[in-house]
Amino acid sequence: MGVTVKVPMPPPDWAAILHGEGRDRIFSAMVGADLDDSAYLPWDKVRYRTPPAGLTAQEFWAALKLRRQSGLRTVSLLSKDGKAFSYTLTDHLLRRCEEIAARASGTISMPELAVSQGDRDRYVVSSLIEEAITSSQLEGASTSRRVAKEMLVSGRRPVTRSERMILNNYRAMERIREVTEERLTPELVLELHRIVTDGTLDDPEDAGRLQQESDERVRIFGDDDQILHVPPPAAELADRLQALCRFANGEDGDTAYLPAPLRSIVLHFMVGYDHYFADGNGRTARILFYWSMLRQGYWVTEYLTVSRILKNAPARYPGAYLLTEDDDGDLTYFLTFHVDVCTRALDDLQRHLQRKSAELRDMRALLDRRSNDFNPRQLAALESALRDPQSEFTVHGHATTHRISGETARVDLLGLEEAGLFVRSRRSKSYVWRPAGDAGRVVEIAADE
């Protein structure tokens, strides 16, 4: 992963501690008011906390674990040891799920940016590009953001493995938007894996193929070659993937209530835990998280760039996996980490929209005298020109950004050229449009017409 992952201290056997001489003290503390478990800390942090009076650190842990048992809920998915994964629906998780439900499935606040479907589509494309870049960077892609965006918008072919990873992720994000109404099947998972790994694997035959018993089973290593995770045997993968699809579709027969965001996060976790493929498991996991959120009605998710948050917490992401695996398959740690990631992504979206709305207001005020002469796509192109006088526009790029036909894109750009705002030049077999001078000149021309 390119970062040093701190391997958490394995927790002590709390059940064995209960049979020790501190049994009575543990039970007394477990029902006492002084036992605060609101933060739901792992042993790796509990051992540094001051325990309640009369308890050792190990007894403190046993008291916490004993209390947690009463609130544990299981899911229908199993660890490699055959034990059901479990979680506690803490107050923090409940608050975060309620917040995500309100902000990701309701009305998004986009005052100026939401005036047209074109504006919304443009921002979705920007978000898809950003997610494709950062998700690929999480797994080693080294292409700069500027070069990656230029490749995706211009439509040029990728020339490096890193660029291919980013293009694949973009195509996968596009694909899940087409299948959000479909049930998850092993075939769809394999299709998405083929998309995210196309042309990037050492063995092209591994794309869209579960690891087989004859394969060397993939393992997860730390920077010092320490084994961090050994996935289940390859012989179990087909059955485990089928069970995961039933869970993702809510067809697993589990009647216990599981908040929708948590179902999506558990889906994400299990792809990483089971490691179905020789490579590309992380990218596939994040793609399926987006699919699940969109399928469950959280439409704002397509505007979020979750991988950017994960990239900024490179050690905590794999660390949340390790905490869950080390503590009897307790998913609460991974769920807590990921709902916080989702909330931060929503915060980032809100800040971005507020900033873009202010910029768009300023630009439209400057162009007020000509505002009736331009459609929202042309205004967006002018806004880009104001931000970056060196920006370039092509028919393909304009069509991709706004999800319109090539002919409509050509009419848009020719209209700006005829207004004196853009100038056209030939590049190879196509045309490129650029702002007619610096940003101030663009505004001056538009305002003086």
Short mmCIF file of C-alpha atoms in Angstrom, two decimals:
data_model
loop_
_atom_site.label_atom_id
_atom_site.label_comp_id
_atom_site.label_asym_id
_atom_site.label_seq_id
_atom_site.Cartn_x
_atom_site.Cartn_y
_atom_site.Cartn_z
CA MET A 1 0.00 0.00 0.00
CA GLY A 2 3.06 2.23 0.06
CA VAL A 3 2.63 3.14 3.74
CA THR A 4 3.70 1.65 7.03
CA VAL A 5 0.72 -0.13 8.53
CA LYS A 6 0.86 -0.37 12.30
CA VAL A 7 -0.11 -3.91 13.22
CA PRO A 8 -2.38 -3.66 16.27
CA MET A 9 -1.54 -5.53 19.45
CA PRO A 10 -3.66 -8.71 19.48
CA PRO A 11 -6.23 -8.52 22.28
CA PRO A 12 -5.97 -10.89 25.23
CA ASP A 13 -8.37 -13.81 25.56
CA TRP A 14 -11.11 -12.07 27.47
CA ALA A 15 -13.04 -15.30 28.07
CA ALA A 16 -9.99 -16.82 29.76
CA ILE A 17 -9.57 -13.68 31.88
CA LEU A 18 -13.16 -14.12 33.08
CA HIS A 19 -12.16 -17.44 34.62
CA GLY A 20 -9.32 -15.84 36.54
CA GLU A 21 -9.25 -14.46 40.05
CA GLY A 22 -10.66 -11.10 38.93
CA ARG A 23 -13.99 -12.58 37.80
CA ASP A 24 -16.08 -10.86 40.48
CA ARG A 25 -14.38 -7.50 39.90
CA ILE A 26 -15.01 -7.80 36.15
CA PHE A 27 -18.72 -8.55 36.55
CA SER A 28 -19.08 -5.72 39.06
CA ALA A 29 -17.38 -3.26 36.68
CA MET A 30 -19.42 -4.50 33.73
CA VAL A 31 -22.68 -3.35 35.32
CA GLY A 32 -21.18 -0.23 36.89
CA ALA A 33 -21.64 3.35 35.74
CA ASP A 34 -17.88 3.96 35.51
CA LEU A 35 -17.38 1.64 32.52
CA ASP A 36 -17.45 4.03 29.56
CA ASP A 37 -17.49 2.27 26.19
CA SER A 38 -18.91 5.12 24.12
CA ALA A 39 -15.75 5.33 21.99
CA TYR A 40 -15.71 1.56 21.34
CA LEU A 41 -11.93 1.43 21.49
CA PRO A 42 -9.88 -1.60 20.40
CA TRP A 43 -7.52 -3.33 22.79
CA ASP A 44 -4.60 -1.52 21.16
CA LYS A 45 -5.93 1.71 22.72
CA VAL A 46 -7.72 0.34 25.77
CA ARG A 47 -4.43 -0.98 27.15
CA TYR A 48 -3.16 2.60 27.45
CA ARG A 49 -6.27 3.87 29.24
CA THR A 50 -6.57 4.11 32.99
CA PRO A 51 -8.88 1.24 34.00
CA PRO A 52 -11.65 1.61 36.59
CA ALA A 53 -10.44 1.37 40.16
CA GLY A 54 -9.37 -2.12 41.15
CA LEU A 55 -9.06 -3.53 37.61
CA THR A 56 -6.00 -4.42 35.60
CA ALA A 57 -5.87 -3.41 31.94
CA GLN A 58 -6.71 -6.99 30.94
CA GLU A 59 -9.67 -7.10 33.33
CA PHE A 60 -10.84 -3.74 31.98
CA TRP A 61 -10.82 -5.25 28.50
CA ALA A 62 -12.72 -8.32 29.67
CA ALA A 63 -15.38 -6.09 31.26
CA LEU A 64 -15.77 -4.14 28.00
CA LYS A 65 -16.01 -7.30 25.92
CA LEU A 66 -18.54 -8.81 28.31
CA ARG A 67 -20.74 -5.74 28.04
CA ARG A 68 -20.40 -5.70 24.24
CA GLN A 69 -21.65 -9.27 23.98
CA SER A 70 -25.14 -8.24 25.01
CA GLY A 71 -25.44 -5.81 22.09
CA LEU A 72 -23.72 -7.82 19.36
CA ARG A 73 -25.60 -8.42 16.12
CA THR A 74 -24.45 -10.92 13.53
CA VAL A 75 -24.53 -10.79 9.76
CA SER A 76 -24.94 -13.78 7.47
CA LEU A 77 -21.32 -13.64 6.31
CA LEU A 78 -18.65 -15.87 7.82
CA SER A 79 -14.98 -15.55 8.62
CA LYS A 80 -12.57 -18.12 7.24
CA ASP A 81 -12.98 -19.95 10.58
CA GLY A 82 -16.72 -20.32 9.98
CA LYS A 83 -17.77 -17.76 12.59
CA ALA A 84 -20.36 -15.11 11.71
CA PHE A 85 -19.07 -11.55 11.56
CA SER A 86 -20.75 -9.30 14.11
CA TYR A 87 -21.09 -5.65 15.04
CA THR A 88 -22.53 -3.39 17.70
CA LEU A 89 -24.94 -0.68 16.62
CA THR A 90 -23.33 2.05 18.74
CA ASP A 91 -24.78 5.51 19.24
CA HIS A 92 -22.03 6.84 16.98
CA LEU A 93 -22.99 4.48 14.16
CA LEU A 94 -26.67 5.31 14.56
CA ARG A 95 -25.99 9.06 14.41
CA ARG A 96 -23.74 8.71 11.38
CA CYS A 97 -26.20 6.47 9.52
CA GLU A 98 -28.99 8.94 10.18
CA GLU A 99 -26.82 11.79 8.93
CA ILE A 100 -25.77 9.90 5.80
CA ALA A 101 -29.38 8.96 5.08
CA ALA A 102 -30.49 12.58 5.36
CA ARG A 103 -27.63 14.05 3.34
CA ALA A 104 -27.07 11.35 0.71
CA SER A 105 -30.65 10.48 -0.21
CA GLY A 106 -32.43 13.81 0.14
CA THR A 107 -32.10 17.15 -1.61
CA ILE A 108 -28.57 18.28 -2.27
CA SER A 109 -27.90 21.97 -1.70
CA MET A 110 -26.59 23.23 -5.04
CA PRO A 111 -28.18 26.68 -5.40
CA GLU A 112 -26.48 27.91 -8.56
CA LEU A 113 -24.85 24.66 -9.62
CA ALA A 114 -28.14 22.81 -9.77
CA VAL A 115 -29.94 25.10 -12.16
CA SER A 116 -29.75 22.55 -14.94
CA GLN A 117 -29.23 18.87 -15.57
CA GLY A 118 -26.15 19.85 -17.54
CA ASP A 119 -24.58 21.42 -14.47
CA ARG A 120 -25.30 18.32 -12.43
CA ASP A 121 -23.91 16.02 -15.13
CA ARG A 122 -20.75 18.10 -15.34
CA TYR A 123 -20.16 17.74 -11.62
CA VAL A 124 -20.89 14.00 -11.71
CA VAL A 125 -18.25 13.57 -14.42
CA SER A 126 -15.79 15.57 -12.33
CA SER A 127 -16.53 13.36 -9.32
CA LEU A 128 -16.19 10.17 -11.35
CA ILE A 129 -12.83 11.36 -12.63
CA GLU A 130 -11.61 12.26 -9.13
CA GLU A 131 -12.75 8.92 -7.67
CA ALA A 132 -11.15 7.02 -10.55
CA ILE A 133 -7.84 8.80 -9.97
CA THR A 134 -7.66 8.47 -6.19
CA SER A 135 -8.94 4.88 -6.09
CA SER A 136 -6.18 3.93 -8.54
CA GLN A 137 -3.59 5.90 -6.57
CA LEU A 138 -4.53 3.90 -3.47
CA GLU A 139 -3.27 0.83 -5.31
CA GLY A 140 -0.10 2.30 -6.75
CA ALA A 141 -1.05 4.40 -9.77
CA SER A 142 1.41 7.28 -10.05
CA THR A 143 -0.08 9.44 -12.81
CA SER A 144 -0.61 13.06 -11.78
CA ARG A 145 -4.14 14.37 -11.40
CA ARG A 146 -3.61 16.91 -14.20
CA VAL A 147 -2.41 14.31 -16.71
CA ALA A 148 -5.13 11.84 -15.70
CA LYS A 149 -7.90 14.41 -16.13
CA GLU A 150 -6.50 15.44 -19.49
CA MET A 151 -6.53 11.81 -20.63
CA LEU A 152 -10.10 11.16 -19.50
CA VAL A 153 -11.56 14.38 -20.87
CA SER A 154 -9.67 14.34 -24.18
CA GLY A 155 -10.36 10.65 -24.77
CA ARG A 156 -6.75 9.81 -25.65
CA ARG A 157 -5.52 6.28 -25.14
CA PRO A 158 -3.61 5.52 -21.92
CA VAL A 159 0.13 5.10 -22.41
CA THR A 160 1.16 3.76 -18.98
CA ARG A 161 -0.16 1.11 -16.62
CA SER A 162 -1.12 3.84 -14.14
CA GLU A 163 -3.14 5.66 -16.78
CA ARG A 164 -4.83 2.39 -17.74
CA MET A 165 -5.80 1.78 -14.08
CA ILE A 166 -7.40 5.21 -13.89
CA LEU A 167 -9.27 4.81 -17.18
CA ASN A 168 -10.52 1.40 -16.04
CA ASN A 169 -11.79 2.82 -12.76
CA TYR A 170 -13.59 5.59 -14.62
CA ARG A 171 -15.27 3.07 -16.91
CA ALA A 172 -16.27 0.93 -13.92
CA MET A 173 -17.82 3.94 -12.19
CA GLU A 174 -19.73 4.65 -15.38
CA ARG A 175 -20.85 1.02 -15.56
CA ILE A 176 -22.29 0.86 -12.05
CA ARG A 177 -24.45 3.89 -12.82
CA GLU A 178 -26.04 1.73 -15.53
CA VAL A 179 -26.72 -1.28 -13.28
CA THR A 180 -27.90 0.27 -10.02
CA GLU A 181 -31.34 -1.29 -10.50
CA GLU A 182 -29.93 -4.76 -11.05
CA ARG A 183 -29.33 -7.45 -8.46
CA LEU A 184 -25.72 -8.22 -7.64
CA THR A 185 -24.63 -11.54 -9.11
CA PRO A 186 -21.25 -13.28 -9.27
CA GLU A 187 -21.30 -12.59 -13.02
CA LEU A 188 -21.68 -8.84 -12.44
CA VAL A 189 -18.87 -8.85 -9.88
CA LEU A 190 -16.61 -10.64 -12.37
CA GLU A 191 -17.59 -8.15 -15.08
CA LEU A 192 -16.71 -5.19 -12.87
CA HIS A 193 -13.38 -6.80 -11.97
CA ARG A 194 -12.61 -7.29 -15.66
CA ILE A 195 -13.29 -3.61 -16.24
CA VAL A 196 -11.08 -2.34 -13.38
CA THR A 197 -8.16 -4.64 -14.25
CA ASP A 198 -8.25 -4.64 -18.06
CA GLY A 199 -4.70 -4.40 -19.37
CA THR A 200 -3.11 -3.94 -15.91
CA LEU A 201 -2.47 -7.49 -14.67
CA ASP A 202 0.71 -9.53 -15.04
CA ASP A 203 -1.47 -12.36 -16.34
CA PRO A 204 -4.36 -11.02 -18.45
CA GLU A 205 -6.27 -14.27 -17.81
CA ASP A 206 -6.71 -13.21 -14.17
CA ALA A 207 -9.11 -10.42 -15.15
CA GLY A 208 -12.64 -11.36 -14.13
CA ARG A 209 -11.55 -14.75 -12.79
CA LEU A 210 -11.76 -16.00 -9.22
CA GLN A 211 -8.55 -17.43 -7.85
CA GLN A 212 -8.41 -21.19 -8.34
CA GLU A 213 -7.08 -23.95 -6.10
CA SER A 214 -4.18 -24.39 -8.51
CA ASP A 215 -3.17 -20.73 -8.14
CA GLU A 216 -0.73 -19.41 -5.57
CA ARG A 217 -3.20 -17.85 -3.12
CA VAL A 218 -2.77 -14.11 -2.78
CA ARG A 219 -1.81 -12.82 0.68
CA ILE A 220 -1.58 -9.35 2.17
CA PHE A 221 1.87 -8.29 3.34
CA GLY A 222 3.12 -5.30 5.28
CA ASP A 223 6.11 -3.21 4.26
CA ASP A 224 8.45 -5.50 6.20
CA ASP A 225 7.03 -8.61 4.49
CA GLN A 226 5.03 -9.45 7.60
CA ILE A 227 1.85 -11.31 6.68
CA LEU A 228 -1.11 -9.08 7.56
CA HIS A 229 -3.94 -11.21 6.21
CA VAL A 230 -4.40 -14.70 4.82
CA PRO A 231 -7.71 -14.86 2.90
CA PRO A 232 -9.97 -17.93 2.86
CA PRO A 233 -8.95 -20.87 0.64
CA ALA A 234 -9.58 -20.48 -3.08
CA ALA A 235 -11.84 -23.54 -3.03
CA GLU A 236 -14.38 -21.57 -0.96
CA LEU A 237 -14.46 -18.42 -3.07
CA ALA A 238 -17.33 -19.29 -5.40
CA ASP A 239 -19.65 -20.13 -2.50
CA ARG A 240 -18.51 -17.11 -0.50
CA LEU A 241 -19.13 -14.79 -3.45
CA GLN A 242 -22.61 -16.23 -3.90
CA ALA A 243 -23.32 -15.61 -0.21
CA LEU A 244 -21.99 -12.07 -0.54
CA CYS A 245 -24.33 -11.36 -3.46
CA ARG A 246 -27.31 -12.61 -1.46
CA PHE A 247 -26.27 -10.34 1.40
CA ALA A 248 -25.81 -7.34 -0.91
CA ASN A 249 -29.28 -7.87 -2.37
CA GLY A 250 -30.87 -8.33 1.06
CA GLU A 251 -31.74 -11.91 0.14
CA ASP A 252 -29.74 -13.62 2.87
CA GLY A 253 -32.75 -14.34 5.08
CA ASP A 254 -31.42 -12.23 7.95
CA THR A 255 -34.38 -10.51 9.60
CA ALA A 256 -32.28 -8.30 11.90
CA TYR A 257 -32.30 -4.63 10.94
CA LEU A 258 -29.11 -3.45 9.25
CA PRO A 259 -28.96 0.24 8.28
CA ALA A 260 -28.47 0.61 4.54
CA PRO A 261 -25.09 2.42 4.69
CA LEU A 262 -23.73 -0.35 6.90
CA ARG A 263 -24.79 -3.00 4.37
CA SER A 264 -22.75 -1.18 1.72
CA ILE A 265 -19.75 -0.93 4.04
CA VAL A 266 -19.90 -4.62 4.99
CA LEU A 267 -19.96 -5.43 1.26
CA HIS A 268 -16.82 -3.32 0.86
CA PHE A 269 -15.16 -5.07 3.80
CA MET A 270 -15.91 -8.60 2.61
CA VAL A 271 -14.41 -8.13 -0.86
CA GLY A 272 -11.18 -7.05 0.80
CA TYR A 273 -11.37 -9.84 3.37
CA ASP A 274 -12.13 -12.67 0.92
CA HIS A 275 -9.73 -11.35 -1.75
CA TYR A 276 -11.38 -13.12 -4.66
CA PHE A 277 -8.85 -12.06 -7.27
CA ALA A 278 -5.13 -12.08 -7.94
CA ASP A 279 -5.15 -8.26 -7.98
CA GLY A 280 -7.62 -5.38 -8.06
CA ASN A 281 -9.57 -6.44 -4.98
CA GLY A 282 -9.47 -2.99 -3.37
CA ARG A 283 -10.69 -1.24 -6.51
CA THR A 284 -13.46 -3.80 -6.90
CA ALA A 285 -14.47 -3.38 -3.25
CA ARG A 286 -14.80 0.39 -3.61
CA ILE A 287 -16.73 0.07 -6.88
CA LEU A 288 -19.20 -2.30 -5.22
CA PHE A 289 -19.59 0.07 -2.27
CA TYR A 290 -20.69 2.79 -4.71
CA TRP A 291 -23.02 0.37 -6.49
CA SER A 292 -24.64 -0.65 -3.21
CA MET A 293 -25.13 2.92 -1.98
CA LEU A 294 -26.68 3.98 -5.29
CA ARG A 295 -28.93 0.91 -5.42
CA GLN A 296 -30.25 1.66 -1.94
CA GLY A 297 -31.28 5.16 -2.93
CA TYR A 298 -28.28 7.21 -1.81
CA TRP A 299 -28.04 9.01 -5.14
CA VAL A 300 -25.76 11.77 -3.83
CA THR A 301 -23.05 9.10 -3.52
CA GLU A 302 -22.20 9.55 -7.19
CA TYR A 303 -21.04 13.08 -6.31
CA LEU A 304 -18.68 11.84 -3.56
CA THR A 305 -15.00 10.97 -3.81
CA VAL A 306 -14.58 8.51 -0.96
CA SER A 307 -11.16 7.31 -2.11
CA ARG A 308 -9.70 10.78 -1.61
CA ILE A 309 -10.52 10.50 2.11
CA LEU A 310 -9.10 6.97 2.24
CA LYS A 311 -5.94 8.16 0.49
CA ASN A 312 -5.48 10.80 3.18
CA ALA A 313 -5.71 8.10 5.88
CA PRO A 314 -3.52 5.43 4.25
CA ALA A 315 -2.67 3.54 7.46
CA ARG A 316 -6.11 3.70 9.09
CA TYR A 317 -7.84 2.09 6.10
CA PRO A 318 -5.99 -1.26 6.27
CA GLY A 319 -5.77 -0.84 10.04
CA ALA A 320 -9.57 -0.98 10.30
CA TYR A 321 -9.49 -4.35 8.53
CA LEU A 322 -6.88 -5.67 10.96
CA LEU A 323 -8.77 -4.51 14.05
CA THR A 324 -11.88 -6.36 12.89
CA GLU A 325 -10.04 -9.57 12.08
CA ASP A 326 -8.04 -9.55 15.34
CA ASP A 327 -11.08 -8.95 17.58
CA ASP A 328 -13.28 -11.95 16.85
CA GLY A 329 -14.59 -10.54 13.55
CA ASP A 330 -16.08 -7.44 15.19
CA LEU A 331 -17.03 -5.23 12.23
CA THR A 332 -17.74 -2.23 14.47
CA TYR A 333 -14.21 -0.89 13.95
CA PHE A 334 -14.42 -0.97 10.15
CA LEU A 335 -17.98 0.36 10.15
CA THR A 336 -17.03 3.25 12.44
CA PHE A 337 -14.05 4.17 10.30
CA HIS A 338 -16.05 4.06 7.08
CA VAL A 339 -19.13 6.01 8.22
CA ASP A 340 -16.73 8.74 9.32
CA VAL A 341 -15.14 8.62 5.85
CA CYS A 342 -18.56 8.99 4.23
CA THR A 343 -19.42 11.94 6.45
CA ARG A 344 -16.14 13.67 5.61
CA ALA A 345 -16.79 13.08 1.90
CA LEU A 346 -20.22 14.69 2.30
CA ASP A 347 -18.59 17.63 4.10
CA ASP A 348 -16.07 17.99 1.27
CA LEU A 349 -18.91 17.95 -1.24
CA GLN A 350 -20.80 20.67 0.62
CA ARG A 351 -17.72 22.90 0.85
CA HIS A 352 -16.98 22.36 -2.82
CA LEU A 353 -20.53 23.20 -3.85
CA GLN A 354 -20.54 26.35 -1.75
CA ARG A 355 -17.28 27.47 -3.35
CA LYS A 356 -18.42 26.62 -6.86
CA SER A 357 -21.75 28.32 -6.30
CA ALA A 358 -19.97 31.51 -5.26
CA GLU A 359 -17.69 31.35 -8.30
CA LEU A 360 -20.62 30.74 -10.61
CA ARG A 361 -22.55 33.64 -9.11
CA ASP A 362 -19.59 35.94 -9.70
CA MET A 363 -19.12 34.74 -13.25
CA ARG A 364 -22.79 35.06 -14.11
CA ALA A 365 -22.91 38.54 -12.63
CA LEU A 366 -20.08 39.53 -14.96
CA LEU A 367 -21.86 37.97 -17.91
CA ASP A 368 -25.31 39.19 -16.93
CA ARG A 369 -25.75 41.28 -20.04
CA ARG A 370 -25.18 38.22 -22.22
CA SER A 371 -26.64 35.52 -19.98
CA ASN A 372 -29.66 34.94 -22.20
CA ASP A 373 -27.41 34.27 -25.16
CA PHE A 374 -25.59 31.25 -23.66
CA ASN A 375 -26.84 27.88 -22.53
CA PRO A 376 -25.64 26.35 -19.22
CA ARG A 377 -22.96 24.27 -20.97
CA GLN A 378 -21.51 27.34 -22.65
CA LEU A 379 -21.57 29.19 -19.35
CA ALA A 380 -19.67 26.28 -17.80
CA ALA A 381 -17.06 26.50 -20.57
CA LEU A 382 -16.75 30.24 -19.99
CA GLU A 383 -16.34 29.63 -16.28
CA SER A 384 -13.48 27.22 -17.04
CA ALA A 385 -11.95 29.85 -19.31
CA LEU A 386 -12.15 32.42 -16.53
CA ARG A 387 -10.44 30.05 -14.09
CA ASP A 388 -7.76 28.96 -16.55
CA PRO A 389 -6.99 31.13 -19.58
CA GLN A 390 -4.80 28.28 -20.91
CA SER A 391 -7.69 25.80 -20.96
CA GLU A 392 -8.52 23.99 -24.18
CA PHE A 393 -11.83 22.64 -25.44
CA THR A 394 -12.51 19.91 -27.97
CA VAL A 395 -15.74 18.50 -29.31
CA HIS A 396 -15.01 15.14 -27.68
CA GLY A 397 -14.04 16.68 -24.34
CA HIS A 398 -17.05 19.01 -24.23
CA ALA A 399 -19.37 16.14 -25.17
CA THR A 400 -17.87 13.86 -22.50
CA THR A 401 -18.07 16.48 -19.76
CA HIS A 402 -21.72 17.30 -20.41
CA ARG A 403 -22.93 13.91 -21.71
CA ILE A 404 -24.16 15.32 -25.00
CA SER A 405 -23.73 14.36 -28.64
CA GLY A 406 -20.72 15.45 -30.63
CA GLU A 407 -22.89 17.63 -32.87
CA THR A 408 -24.39 19.48 -29.88
CA ALA A 409 -20.90 19.99 -28.46
CA ARG A 410 -19.68 21.38 -31.80
CA VAL A 411 -22.60 23.84 -31.95
CA ASP A 412 -21.82 25.01 -28.40
CA LEU A 413 -18.16 25.71 -29.18
CA LEU A 414 -18.87 27.34 -32.54
CA GLY A 415 -21.35 29.62 -30.78
CA LEU A 416 -18.67 30.80 -28.36
CA GLU A 417 -16.30 31.26 -31.29
CA GLU A 418 -18.84 33.35 -33.20
CA ALA A 419 -19.33 35.51 -30.10
CA GLY A 420 -15.61 36.27 -30.12
CA LEU A 421 -15.01 34.52 -26.81
CA PHE A 422 -13.14 31.48 -28.15
CA VAL A 423 -10.66 31.06 -30.97
CA ARG A 424 -10.32 27.87 -32.99
CA SER A 425 -7.20 26.15 -34.31
CA ARG A 426 -6.53 22.83 -35.98
CA ARG A 427 -4.73 20.01 -34.21
CA SER A 428 -4.07 16.97 -36.35
CA LYS A 429 -7.49 15.96 -37.72
CA SER A 430 -9.63 17.86 -35.22
CA TYR A 431 -10.18 21.37 -33.87
CA VAL A 432 -9.26 22.88 -30.51
CA TRP A 433 -10.91 25.98 -29.00
CA ARG A 434 -9.15 28.29 -26.54
CA PRO A 435 -10.23 31.44 -24.69
CA ALA A 436 -9.77 34.60 -26.72
CA GLY A 437 -7.14 36.18 -24.47
CA ASP A 438 -6.88 36.21 -20.69
CA ALA A 439 -9.79 35.87 -18.28
CA GLY A 440 -10.33 39.59 -18.02
CA ARG A 441 -10.48 39.88 -21.79
CA VAL A 442 -13.10 37.11 -21.98
CA VAL A 443 -15.31 38.96 -19.51
CA GLU A 444 -14.72 42.26 -21.28
CA ILE A 445 -15.70 40.83 -24.66
CA ALA A 446 -18.79 39.15 -23.23
CA ALA A 447 -19.88 42.24 -21.32
CA ASP A 448 -19.29 44.70 -24.15
CA GLU A 449 -21.17 42.78 -26.83
#
